[in-house]
mmCIF file of C-alpha atoms in Angstrom:
data_model
loop_
_atom_site.group_PDB
_atom_site.id
_atom_site.type_symbol
_atom_site.label_atom_id
_atom_site.label_comp_id
_atom_site.label_asym_id
_atom_site.label_seq_id
_atom_site.Cartn_x
_atom_site.Cartn_y
_atom_site.Cartn_z
ATOM 1 C CA MET A 14 -8.749 -10.383 -2.453
ATOM 2 C CA ARG A 15 -8.535 -6.958 -0.866
ATOM 3 C CA ARG A 16 -9.596 -6.886 2.744
ATOM 4 C CA THR A 17 -12.146 -4.190 3.635
ATOM 5 C CA VAL A 18 -12.837 -4.731 7.333
ATOM 6 C CA PHE A 19 -10.212 -2.275 8.629
ATOM 7 C CA THR A 20 -9.762 1.481 8.066
ATOM 8 C CA GLU A 21 -6.723 3.757 8.325
ATOM 9 C CA ASP A 22 -7.486 4.271 12.014
ATOM 10 C CA HIS A 23 -7.268 0.546 12.640
ATOM 11 C CA GLU A 24 -4.004 0.292 10.710
ATOM 12 C CA ALA A 25 -2.527 3.194 12.702
ATOM 13 C CA PHE A 26 -3.551 1.357 15.865
ATOM 14 C CA ARG A 27 -1.881 -1.765 14.461
ATOM 15 C CA ASP A 28 1.399 0.121 14.033
ATOM 16 C CA THR A 29 1.217 1.330 17.636
ATOM 17 C CA ILE A 30 0.481 -2.138 19.006
ATOM 18 C CA ARG A 31 3.209 -3.780 16.927
ATOM 19 C CA ALA A 32 5.786 -1.289 18.210
ATOM 20 C CA PHE A 33 4.547 -1.750 21.789
ATOM 21 C CA ILE A 34 4.850 -5.534 21.552
ATOM 22 C CA GLU A 35 8.377 -5.327 20.161
ATOM 23 C CA ALA A 36 9.485 -2.928 22.891
ATOM 24 C CA GLU A 37 7.566 -4.096 25.973
ATOM 25 C CA VAL A 38 6.632 -7.746 25.482
ATOM 26 C CA VAL A 39 9.019 -9.657 23.215
ATOM 27 C CA PRO A 40 12.184 -8.917 25.249
ATOM 28 C CA VAL A 41 10.641 -10.281 28.485
ATOM 29 C CA TYR A 42 8.200 -12.864 27.180
ATOM 30 C CA ASP A 43 10.392 -15.837 28.048
ATOM 31 C CA GLU A 44 10.406 -14.642 31.659
ATOM 32 C CA TRP A 45 6.605 -14.451 31.662
ATOM 33 C CA PHE A 46 6.426 -17.914 30.142
ATOM 34 C CA ALA A 47 8.672 -19.368 32.837
ATOM 35 C CA ALA A 48 6.748 -17.601 35.615
ATOM 36 C CA GLY A 49 3.381 -18.748 34.274
ATOM 37 C CA GLN A 50 1.900 -15.250 34.219
ATOM 38 C CA ALA A 51 2.448 -11.696 33.097
ATOM 39 C CA PRO A 52 3.490 -9.262 35.849
ATOM 40 C CA ARG A 53 0.727 -7.184 37.408
ATOM 41 C CA ASP A 54 2.314 -3.871 36.393
ATOM 42 C CA PHE A 55 2.043 -4.848 32.727
ATOM 43 C CA TYR A 56 -1.690 -4.194 32.930
ATOM 44 C CA HIS A 57 -1.001 -0.614 34.007
ATOM 45 C CA LYS A 58 0.971 -0.209 30.773
ATOM 46 C CA LEU A 59 -1.978 -1.523 28.766
ATOM 47 C CA GLY A 60 -4.187 0.948 30.598
ATOM 48 C CA GLU A 61 -1.830 3.814 29.781
ATOM 49 C CA LEU A 62 -1.856 2.728 26.146
ATOM 50 C CA GLY A 63 -5.649 2.973 26.117
ATOM 51 C CA ILE A 64 -6.301 -0.701 25.387
ATOM 52 C CA PHE A 65 -8.888 -1.111 28.141
ATOM 53 C CA GLY A 66 -10.895 2.002 27.367
ATOM 54 C CA ILE A 67 -11.639 1.689 23.664
ATOM 55 C CA ASN A 68 -15.251 0.603 24.212
ATOM 56 C CA VAL A 69 -15.803 2.503 27.472
ATOM 57 C CA PRO A 70 -17.912 5.709 27.358
ATOM 58 C CA GLU A 71 -15.921 8.937 27.436
ATOM 59 C CA GLU A 72 -17.475 10.141 30.698
ATOM 60 C CA PHE A 73 -15.765 7.216 32.446
ATOM 61 C CA GLY A 74 -12.355 7.751 30.877
ATOM 62 C CA GLY A 75 -12.675 5.713 27.699
ATOM 63 C CA ALA A 76 -12.671 6.452 23.984
ATOM 64 C CA GLY A 77 -16.412 5.894 23.619
ATOM 65 C CA LEU A 78 -16.202 3.653 20.554
ATOM 66 C CA GLU A 79 -18.657 0.848 19.823
ATOM 67 C CA THR A 80 -16.634 -1.608 17.784
ATOM 68 C CA HIS A 81 -14.700 -4.853 18.138
ATOM 69 C CA LYS A 82 -12.315 -4.070 15.288
ATOM 70 C CA PHE A 83 -9.542 -2.786 17.530
ATOM 71 C CA GLU A 84 -9.790 -6.030 19.512
ATOM 72 C CA ALA A 85 -9.450 -7.868 16.210
ATOM 73 C CA VAL A 86 -6.221 -6.005 15.483
ATOM 74 C CA LEU A 87 -4.937 -7.023 18.921
ATOM 75 C CA TYR A 88 -5.677 -10.675 18.168
ATOM 76 C CA GLU A 89 -3.750 -10.468 14.904
ATOM 77 C CA GLU A 90 -0.746 -8.626 16.311
ATOM 78 C CA THR A 91 -0.256 -10.757 19.418
ATOM 79 C CA ALA A 92 -0.545 -13.909 17.304
ATOM 80 C CA ARG A 93 1.865 -12.503 14.741
ATOM 81 C CA ALA A 94 4.462 -11.939 17.459
ATOM 82 C CA GLY A 95 3.776 -15.290 19.130
ATOM 83 C CA VAL A 96 2.842 -13.668 22.458
ATOM 84 C CA GLN A 97 -0.141 -13.280 24.786
ATOM 85 C CA PHE A 98 -1.157 -10.252 26.873
ATOM 86 C CA GLY A 99 -1.554 -12.331 30.022
ATOM 87 C CA GLY A 100 -5.109 -12.523 31.350
ATOM 88 C CA SER A 101 -6.114 -9.125 30.010
ATOM 89 C CA GLY A 102 -8.324 -10.552 27.278
ATOM 90 C CA VAL A 103 -11.033 -11.620 29.723
ATOM 91 C CA HIS A 104 -10.921 -8.134 31.267
ATOM 92 C CA VAL A 105 -12.163 -6.545 28.034
ATOM 93 C CA LEU A 106 -13.882 -9.297 26.045
ATOM 94 C CA LEU A 107 -15.786 -10.967 28.896
ATOM 95 C CA ALA A 108 -16.110 -8.612 31.864
ATOM 96 C CA LEU A 109 -16.684 -5.258 30.168
ATOM 97 C CA PRO A 110 -19.875 -6.211 28.299
ATOM 98 C CA TYR A 111 -21.562 -7.175 31.570
ATOM 99 C CA ILE A 112 -20.557 -3.898 33.217
ATOM 100 C CA LYS A 113 -21.852 -1.865 30.282
ATOM 101 C CA MET A 114 -25.032 -3.905 29.989
ATOM 102 C CA LEU A 115 -25.987 -4.331 33.644
ATOM 103 C CA ALA A 116 -24.256 -1.755 35.842
ATOM 104 C CA THR A 117 -26.188 1.222 37.183
ATOM 105 C CA GLU A 118 -24.800 4.731 36.692
ATOM 106 C CA GLU A 119 -23.519 4.654 40.267
ATOM 107 C CA GLN A 120 -21.757 1.341 39.632
ATOM 108 C CA LYS A 121 -20.238 2.559 36.368
ATOM 109 C CA LYS A 122 -18.811 5.595 38.168
ATOM 110 C CA ARG A 123 -17.200 3.285 40.724
ATOM 111 C CA TYR A 124 -16.034 0.559 38.371
ATOM 112 C CA LEU A 125 -15.107 1.956 34.983
ATOM 113 C CA PRO A 126 -12.387 4.580 35.662
ATOM 114 C CA LYS A 127 -10.283 1.967 37.481
ATOM 115 C CA PHE A 128 -11.167 -0.581 34.805
ATOM 116 C CA VAL A 129 -9.830 1.710 32.076
ATOM 117 C CA SER A 130 -6.569 2.499 33.885
ATOM 118 C CA GLY A 131 -5.812 -1.103 34.787
ATOM 119 C CA GLU A 132 -5.914 -0.219 38.482
ATOM 120 C CA GLU A 133 -8.657 -2.815 38.865
ATOM 121 C CA MET A 134 -8.443 -5.938 36.719
ATOM 122 C CA TRP A 135 -11.619 -7.959 36.252
ATOM 123 C CA ALA A 136 -12.330 -11.640 35.665
ATOM 124 C CA LEU A 137 -15.442 -13.765 35.170
ATOM 125 C CA ALA A 138 -16.164 -16.783 37.413
ATOM 126 C CA MET A 139 -18.737 -19.216 36.041
ATOM 127 C CA THR A 140 -17.284 -22.730 35.956
ATOM 128 C CA GLU A 141 -17.279 -24.868 39.089
ATOM 129 C CA PRO A 142 -15.503 -28.120 39.954
ATOM 130 C CA GLY A 143 -17.610 -30.980 38.646
ATOM 131 C CA THR A 144 -20.048 -28.903 36.562
ATOM 132 C CA GLY A 145 -18.049 -27.926 33.474
ATOM 133 C CA SER A 146 -20.373 -26.549 30.794
ATOM 134 C CA ASP A 147 -23.471 -27.279 32.895
ATOM 135 C CA LEU A 148 -23.842 -23.823 34.407
ATOM 136 C CA ALA A 149 -27.360 -24.593 35.573
ATOM 137 C CA GLY A 150 -25.821 -27.119 37.945
ATOM 138 C CA MET A 151 -23.734 -24.578 39.861
ATOM 139 C CA LYS A 152 -23.662 -24.892 43.653
ATOM 140 C CA THR A 153 -22.169 -21.530 44.706
ATOM 141 C CA THR A 154 -24.770 -19.592 46.688
ATOM 142 C CA ALA A 155 -25.368 -15.961 47.632
ATOM 143 C CA ARG A 156 -27.920 -15.486 50.410
ATOM 144 C CA LEU A 157 -29.300 -12.063 51.263
ATOM 145 C CA SER A 158 -28.601 -11.045 54.871
ATOM 146 C CA GLU A 159 -31.454 -10.480 57.288
ATOM 147 C CA ASP A 160 -30.882 -6.730 57.285
ATOM 148 C CA GLY A 161 -30.787 -6.648 53.481
ATOM 149 C CA THR A 162 -27.431 -4.854 53.272
ATOM 150 C CA HIS A 163 -25.319 -7.626 51.766
ATOM 151 C CA TYR A 164 -25.220 -11.129 50.339
ATOM 152 C CA VAL A 165 -23.249 -13.970 51.918
ATOM 153 C CA LEU A 166 -21.307 -15.802 49.210
ATOM 154 C CA ASN A 167 -20.190 -19.439 49.617
ATOM 155 C CA GLY A 168 -18.773 -21.867 47.089
ATOM 156 C CA ALA A 169 -15.916 -22.455 44.679
ATOM 157 C CA LYS A 170 -14.959 -21.776 41.069
ATOM 158 C CA THR A 171 -12.291 -23.196 38.793
ATOM 159 C CA PHE A 172 -10.593 -22.464 35.428
ATOM 160 C CA ILE A 173 -10.863 -18.724 36.111
ATOM 161 C CA THR A 174 -8.705 -16.869 33.599
ATOM 162 C CA GLY A 175 -7.107 -13.808 35.155
ATOM 163 C CA GLY A 176 -8.103 -15.114 38.579
ATOM 164 C CA VAL A 177 -4.699 -14.631 40.216
ATOM 165 C CA HIS A 178 -4.337 -10.931 39.446
ATOM 166 C CA ALA A 179 -8.044 -9.999 39.484
ATOM 167 C CA ASP A 180 -9.180 -7.145 41.733
ATOM 168 C CA ARG A 181 -12.848 -7.723 40.989
ATOM 169 C CA VAL A 182 -14.538 -10.869 39.734
ATOM 170 C CA ILE A 183 -18.008 -11.199 38.261
ATOM 171 C CA VAL A 184 -19.199 -14.247 40.192
ATOM 172 C CA CYS A 185 -22.218 -16.304 39.155
ATOM 173 C CA ALA A 186 -24.069 -17.636 42.184
ATOM 174 C CA ARG A 187 -27.445 -19.020 43.156
ATOM 175 C CA THR A 188 -29.767 -16.590 44.909
ATOM 176 C CA ALA A 189 -32.729 -18.955 44.581
ATOM 177 C CA ALA A 190 -33.279 -22.651 44.000
ATOM 178 C CA PRO A 191 -33.954 -23.920 40.478
ATOM 179 C CA THR A 192 -37.540 -24.743 39.650
ATOM 180 C CA ALA A 193 -38.914 -27.967 38.250
ATOM 181 C CA GLU A 194 -39.647 -26.139 35.002
ATOM 182 C CA ASP A 195 -36.342 -24.267 34.732
ATOM 183 C CA ARG A 196 -32.999 -25.463 36.134
ATOM 184 C CA ARG A 197 -31.467 -22.147 35.082
ATOM 185 C CA HIS A 198 -33.661 -20.072 37.353
ATOM 186 C CA GLY A 199 -32.117 -18.450 40.432
ATOM 187 C CA ILE A 200 -28.657 -17.450 39.179
ATOM 188 C CA SER A 201 -27.408 -13.894 39.810
ATOM 189 C CA LEU A 202 -24.228 -11.964 39.005
ATOM 190 C CA PHE A 203 -22.071 -10.091 41.519
ATOM 191 C CA ALA A 204 -19.048 -7.796 41.120
ATOM 192 C CA VAL A 205 -17.008 -9.231 43.997
ATOM 193 C CA ASP A 206 -14.085 -7.351 45.532
ATOM 194 C CA THR A 207 -11.222 -9.860 45.814
ATOM 195 C CA LYS A 208 -9.961 -8.150 48.979
ATOM 196 C CA ALA A 209 -13.134 -9.127 50.843
ATOM 197 C CA GLU A 210 -12.705 -11.342 53.909
ATOM 198 C CA GLY A 211 -13.346 -14.997 53.108
ATOM 199 C CA TYR A 212 -12.351 -14.638 49.445
ATOM 200 C CA SER A 213 -9.286 -16.692 48.533
ATOM 201 C CA VAL A 214 -7.307 -17.689 45.474
ATOM 202 C CA GLY A 215 -6.366 -21.353 45.419
ATOM 203 C CA ARG A 216 -4.004 -23.014 43.002
ATOM 204 C CA LYS A 217 -2.655 -21.208 39.966
ATOM 205 C CA LEU A 218 -3.459 -23.968 37.519
ATOM 206 C CA ASP A 219 -0.686 -25.581 35.482
ATOM 207 C CA LYS A 220 -2.012 -25.499 31.931
ATOM 208 C CA LEU A 221 -0.912 -27.097 28.678
ATOM 209 C CA GLY A 222 -0.956 -23.752 26.883
ATOM 210 C CA LEU A 223 -1.635 -20.043 27.445
ATOM 211 C CA ARG A 224 1.176 -20.177 29.976
ATOM 212 C CA THR A 225 1.377 -16.420 30.514
ATOM 213 C CA SER A 226 -2.347 -16.154 31.252
ATOM 214 C CA ASP A 227 -2.927 -16.818 34.952
ATOM 215 C CA THR A 228 -5.760 -19.278 35.586
ATOM 216 C CA ALA A 229 -6.890 -20.028 39.109
ATOM 217 C CA GLU A 230 -9.226 -21.776 41.495
ATOM 218 C CA LEU A 231 -11.309 -19.486 43.718
ATOM 219 C CA ALA A 232 -13.028 -20.146 47.036
ATOM 220 C CA PHE A 233 -15.657 -18.129 48.922
ATOM 221 C CA VAL A 234 -16.331 -18.666 52.624
ATOM 222 C CA ASP A 235 -19.016 -16.349 54.020
ATOM 223 C CA VAL A 236 -17.865 -13.508 51.781
ATOM 224 C CA LYS A 237 -19.955 -10.398 52.357
ATOM 225 C CA VAL A 238 -20.950 -8.796 49.056
ATOM 226 C CA PRO A 239 -22.713 -5.420 49.400
ATOM 227 C CA VAL A 240 -26.101 -5.257 47.681
ATOM 228 C CA GLU A 241 -24.619 -2.354 45.709
ATOM 229 C CA ASP A 242 -22.450 -4.901 43.875
ATOM 230 C CA LEU A 243 -25.308 -6.974 42.454
ATOM 231 C CA LEU A 244 -25.168 -6.684 38.651
ATOM 232 C CA GLY A 245 -28.580 -6.490 37.049
ATOM 233 C CA GLU A 246 -31.588 -8.132 38.637
ATOM 234 C CA GLU A 247 -31.676 -11.121 40.941
ATOM 235 C CA ASN A 248 -32.219 -14.539 39.374
ATOM 236 C CA LYS A 249 -31.708 -13.356 35.782
ATOM 237 C CA GLY A 250 -28.014 -14.220 35.575
ATOM 238 C CA PHE A 251 -28.374 -17.136 33.171
ATOM 239 C CA HIS A 252 -30.234 -14.919 30.727
ATOM 240 C CA TYR A 253 -27.508 -12.273 30.981
ATOM 241 C CA LEU A 254 -24.783 -14.848 30.370
ATOM 242 C CA GLY A 255 -26.436 -15.943 27.143
ATOM 243 C CA LEU A 256 -26.488 -12.395 25.765
ATOM 244 C CA ASN A 257 -22.696 -12.166 25.661
ATOM 245 C CA LEU A 258 -21.992 -15.600 24.178
ATOM 246 C CA PRO A 259 -21.980 -14.516 20.491
ATOM 247 C CA SER A 260 -19.349 -11.863 21.283
ATOM 248 C CA GLU A 261 -17.245 -14.312 23.291
ATOM 249 C CA ARG A 262 -17.402 -16.946 20.570
ATOM 250 C CA TRP A 263 -16.540 -14.429 17.877
ATOM 251 C CA GLY A 264 -13.424 -13.535 19.925
ATOM 252 C CA ILE A 265 -12.341 -17.170 20.049
ATOM 253 C CA ALA A 266 -13.035 -17.587 16.329
ATOM 254 C CA PHE A 267 -11.075 -14.492 15.354
ATOM 255 C CA GLY A 268 -8.208 -15.321 17.686
ATOM 256 C CA SER A 269 -8.005 -18.817 16.198
ATOM 257 C CA TYR A 270 -7.894 -17.488 12.641
ATOM 258 C CA ALA A 271 -5.125 -15.067 13.696
ATOM 259 C CA GLN A 272 -3.139 -17.927 15.192
ATOM 260 C CA ALA A 273 -3.487 -19.972 12.009
ATOM 261 C CA LYS A 274 -2.291 -17.016 9.956
ATOM 262 C CA ALA A 275 0.697 -16.599 12.260
ATOM 263 C CA ALA A 276 1.521 -20.303 12.016
ATOM 264 C CA VAL A 277 1.830 -20.065 8.241
ATOM 265 C CA ARG A 278 4.135 -17.072 8.648
ATOM 266 C CA PHE A 279 6.334 -18.924 11.164
ATOM 267 C CA ALA A 280 6.508 -22.024 8.971
ATOM 268 C CA LYS A 281 7.260 -20.070 5.798
ATOM 269 C CA GLU A 282 10.153 -18.242 7.474
ATOM 270 C CA TYR A 283 11.513 -21.467 8.948
ATOM 271 C CA VAL A 284 11.459 -23.549 5.748
ATOM 272 C CA GLN A 285 13.122 -20.747 3.789
ATOM 273 C CA ASP A 286 16.043 -20.701 6.239
ATOM 274 C CA ARG A 287 16.326 -24.409 7.085
ATOM 275 C CA THR A 288 18.595 -26.486 4.828
ATOM 276 C CA VAL A 289 18.483 -30.286 4.423
ATOM 277 C CA PHE A 290 20.158 -32.479 1.818
ATOM 278 C CA GLY A 291 21.874 -29.415 0.447
ATOM 279 C CA LYS A 292 18.807 -27.301 -0.253
ATOM 280 C CA THR A 293 16.169 -25.369 1.646
ATOM 281 C CA VAL A 294 13.113 -27.155 2.989
ATOM 282 C CA ALA A 295 11.032 -24.599 1.091
ATOM 283 C CA SER A 296 12.321 -25.909 -2.223
ATOM 284 C CA PHE A 297 10.663 -29.317 -1.803
ATOM 285 C CA GLN A 298 7.354 -29.791 -3.565
ATOM 286 C CA ASN A 299 5.726 -31.261 -0.461
ATOM 287 C CA THR A 300 6.568 -28.119 1.522
ATOM 288 C CA LYS A 301 5.071 -25.883 -1.153
ATOM 289 C CA PHE A 302 1.909 -27.970 -1.358
ATOM 290 C CA GLU A 303 1.490 -28.102 2.423
ATOM 291 C CA LEU A 304 1.882 -24.359 2.870
ATOM 292 C CA ALA A 305 -0.336 -23.615 -0.110
ATOM 293 C CA ALA A 306 -3.089 -25.773 1.367
ATOM 294 C CA CYS A 307 -2.661 -24.067 4.741
ATOM 295 C CA GLN A 308 -2.828 -20.623 3.139
ATOM 296 C CA ALA A 309 -6.073 -21.527 1.387
ATOM 297 C CA GLU A 310 -7.611 -22.573 4.704
ATOM 298 C CA VAL A 311 -6.403 -19.369 6.373
ATOM 299 C CA ASP A 312 -7.956 -17.307 3.563
ATOM 300 C CA ALA A 313 -11.297 -19.033 4.145
ATOM 301 C CA ALA A 314 -11.079 -18.572 7.929
ATOM 302 C CA GLU A 315 -10.231 -14.897 7.488
ATOM 303 C CA ALA A 316 -13.369 -14.388 5.403
ATOM 304 C CA VAL A 317 -15.529 -16.120 8.009
ATOM 305 C CA ALA A 318 -13.923 -14.207 10.889
ATOM 306 C CA ASP A 319 -14.274 -10.855 9.122
ATOM 307 C CA ARG A 320 -17.903 -11.514 8.219
ATOM 308 C CA ALA A 321 -18.675 -12.380 11.835
ATOM 309 C CA LEU A 322 -16.860 -9.232 12.973
ATOM 310 C CA GLU A 323 -18.963 -7.023 10.718
ATOM 311 C CA ALA A 324 -22.163 -8.710 11.913
ATOM 312 C CA LEU A 325 -21.095 -8.320 15.559
ATOM 313 C CA ASP A 326 -20.404 -4.611 15.130
ATOM 314 C CA ALA A 327 -23.788 -4.207 13.466
ATOM 315 C CA GLY A 328 -25.499 -5.988 16.361
ATOM 316 C CA GLU A 329 -26.663 -8.747 14.027
ATOM 317 C CA LEU A 330 -24.459 -11.740 14.927
ATOM 318 C CA THR A 331 -26.792 -14.563 15.944
ATOM 319 C CA ALA A 332 -25.946 -17.381 18.333
ATOM 320 C CA ALA A 333 -25.906 -19.895 15.484
ATOM 321 C CA GLU A 334 -23.685 -17.699 13.297
ATOM 322 C CA ALA A 335 -21.242 -17.187 16.151
ATOM 323 C CA ALA A 336 -21.205 -20.936 16.807
ATOM 324 C CA SER A 337 -20.554 -21.607 13.118
ATOM 325 C CA ALA A 338 -17.683 -19.108 13.012
ATOM 326 C CA LYS A 339 -16.139 -20.550 16.164
ATOM 327 C CA LEU A 340 -16.454 -24.133 14.959
ATOM 328 C CA PHE A 341 -14.976 -23.404 11.545
ATOM 329 C CA CYS A 342 -12.122 -21.134 12.604
ATOM 330 C CA THR A 343 -11.000 -23.256 15.545
ATOM 331 C CA GLU A 344 -11.009 -26.445 13.486
ATOM 332 C CA VAL A 345 -9.095 -24.727 10.669
ATOM 333 C CA ALA A 346 -6.531 -23.416 13.149
ATOM 334 C CA HIS A 347 -6.107 -26.888 14.620
ATOM 335 C CA ARG A 348 -5.301 -28.385 11.221
ATOM 336 C CA VAL A 349 -3.108 -25.539 9.991
ATOM 337 C CA ILE A 350 -1.000 -25.173 13.137
ATOM 338 C CA ASP A 351 -0.431 -28.928 13.297
ATOM 339 C CA ARG A 352 0.768 -29.037 9.678
ATOM 340 C CA CYS A 353 2.991 -25.987 10.175
ATOM 341 C CA LEU A 354 4.555 -27.550 13.254
ATOM 342 C CA GLN A 355 5.257 -30.699 11.199
ATOM 343 C CA LEU A 356 7.211 -28.605 8.705
ATOM 344 C CA HIS A 357 9.488 -27.514 11.568
ATOM 345 C CA GLY A 358 10.457 -31.118 12.236
ATOM 346 C CA GLY A 359 11.938 -31.739 15.683
ATOM 347 C CA TYR A 360 12.425 -28.048 16.327
ATOM 348 C CA GLY A 361 8.671 -27.600 16.200
ATOM 349 C CA PHE A 362 8.479 -29.540 19.449
ATOM 350 C CA MET A 363 10.761 -27.106 21.259
ATOM 351 C CA ASN A 364 9.177 -24.305 23.287
ATOM 352 C CA GLU A 365 11.852 -21.861 22.168
ATOM 353 C CA TYR A 366 10.110 -21.837 18.785
ATOM 354 C CA PRO A 367 6.837 -19.884 18.616
ATOM 355 C CA ILE A 368 5.099 -22.642 16.652
ATOM 356 C CA ALA A 369 5.361 -24.987 19.658
ATOM 357 C CA ARG A 370 3.798 -22.457 22.013
ATOM 358 C CA LEU A 371 1.164 -21.638 19.423
ATOM 359 C CA TYR A 372 0.266 -25.323 19.119
ATOM 360 C CA ALA A 373 -0.338 -25.561 22.875
ATOM 361 C CA ASP A 374 -2.097 -22.199 23.142
ATOM 362 C CA ASN A 375 -4.508 -22.995 20.344
ATOM 363 C CA ARG A 376 -5.745 -26.322 21.713
ATOM 364 C CA VAL A 377 -8.136 -24.802 24.254
ATOM 365 C CA ASN A 378 -10.037 -22.873 21.583
ATOM 366 C CA ARG A 379 -12.053 -25.977 20.713
ATOM 367 C CA ILE A 380 -12.986 -26.364 24.387
ATOM 368 C CA TYR A 381 -13.695 -23.066 26.127
ATOM 369 C CA GLY A 382 -16.545 -20.774 25.183
ATOM 370 C CA GLY A 383 -18.417 -23.990 24.354
ATOM 371 C CA THR A 384 -16.826 -27.107 22.890
ATOM 372 C CA SER A 385 -16.894 -27.905 19.183
ATOM 373 C CA GLU A 386 -19.543 -30.506 19.968
ATOM 374 C CA VAL A 387 -21.745 -27.877 21.647
ATOM 375 C CA MET A 388 -21.266 -25.590 18.626
ATOM 376 C CA LYS A 389 -22.543 -28.380 16.363
ATOM 377 C CA MET A 390 -25.606 -28.798 18.587
ATOM 378 C CA ILE A 391 -26.389 -25.067 18.328
ATOM 379 C CA ILE A 392 -25.956 -25.072 14.547
ATOM 380 C CA ALA A 393 -28.048 -28.199 14.119
ATOM 381 C CA LYS A 394 -30.851 -26.739 16.235
ATOM 382 C CA ASP A 395 -30.811 -23.592 14.106
ATOM 383 C CA MET A 396 -31.141 -25.825 11.036
ATOM 384 C CA GLY A 397 -34.311 -27.309 12.500
ATOM 385 C CA LEU A 398 -32.698 -30.668 13.214
#
């Protein structure tokens, strides 16, 4: 089946990204993997390449496009090469929508030019120790000062992707107590400068996968946040967070499909080169059947991911549709990558092979952005169950 989601512009962008990865990422990726993060100056290179400005209005230094299709190409090309772009994904996929949706013109003038260039990297801090997916249970507080010039931020966050290198972090904090009718009431969003006194980065967390993406614990002790850095209105943060979930879940779905597609490519290349009992592993019927089954699942996931992409660009992707796409694509990727690793035999367990890193990287996709179990709850509710 001919794919119709991408145009010549997207394919030209693909060529540029593929060449960039081969020249700037692949030769040093093992060093990033060992260090547990990409170097900070790499994000300046992404800024120079224009990666961060695709969806930013032209008056702030961006390309002014309103599409997620270039992001989709990035997912496919990084997966194809078996690499990650550090913590830059959260910068664009998670932080940017909140800036565009909530920031005033004055805030956009301050934030976006540095966002586009990579001079200021952004992260999103929601999860807290002990709360997990229960965002309504967050304890971090932001109290308005008596003179009304700033908020005083206190609390802690964990599992913050991009948290080590971040220059600004969108922090979710309580500005009012929850009500008996609504536990979600009283949450607000702040664009916090990480250089502020009392702001500190704790441990860089040692993860199973996504080793080049820095993930950190954050702590806030009487951090003064100017009122000019409140995003949107007070106490409406939970509502704002829900508006971006379909986009976030599409990103996880599409990234998972891309990883599954890459896994089949890695396995196909390996079994064609690997010889056992005097013939290639690819020549065995079991190998052919396994890869054929994997390819069929990847074809189905591609169709689901592309359909969700088109709906997202049209502004029509519902919460239930995004949950369905995420559930399906992440579960497909889990099965496909596992079977492709099996075809590598013992070498599939070695980190020097991309399939091993892919196996570890993919595992979190069924957890973050809402677990597979949460996705089933959303789908079931939409079904009237």
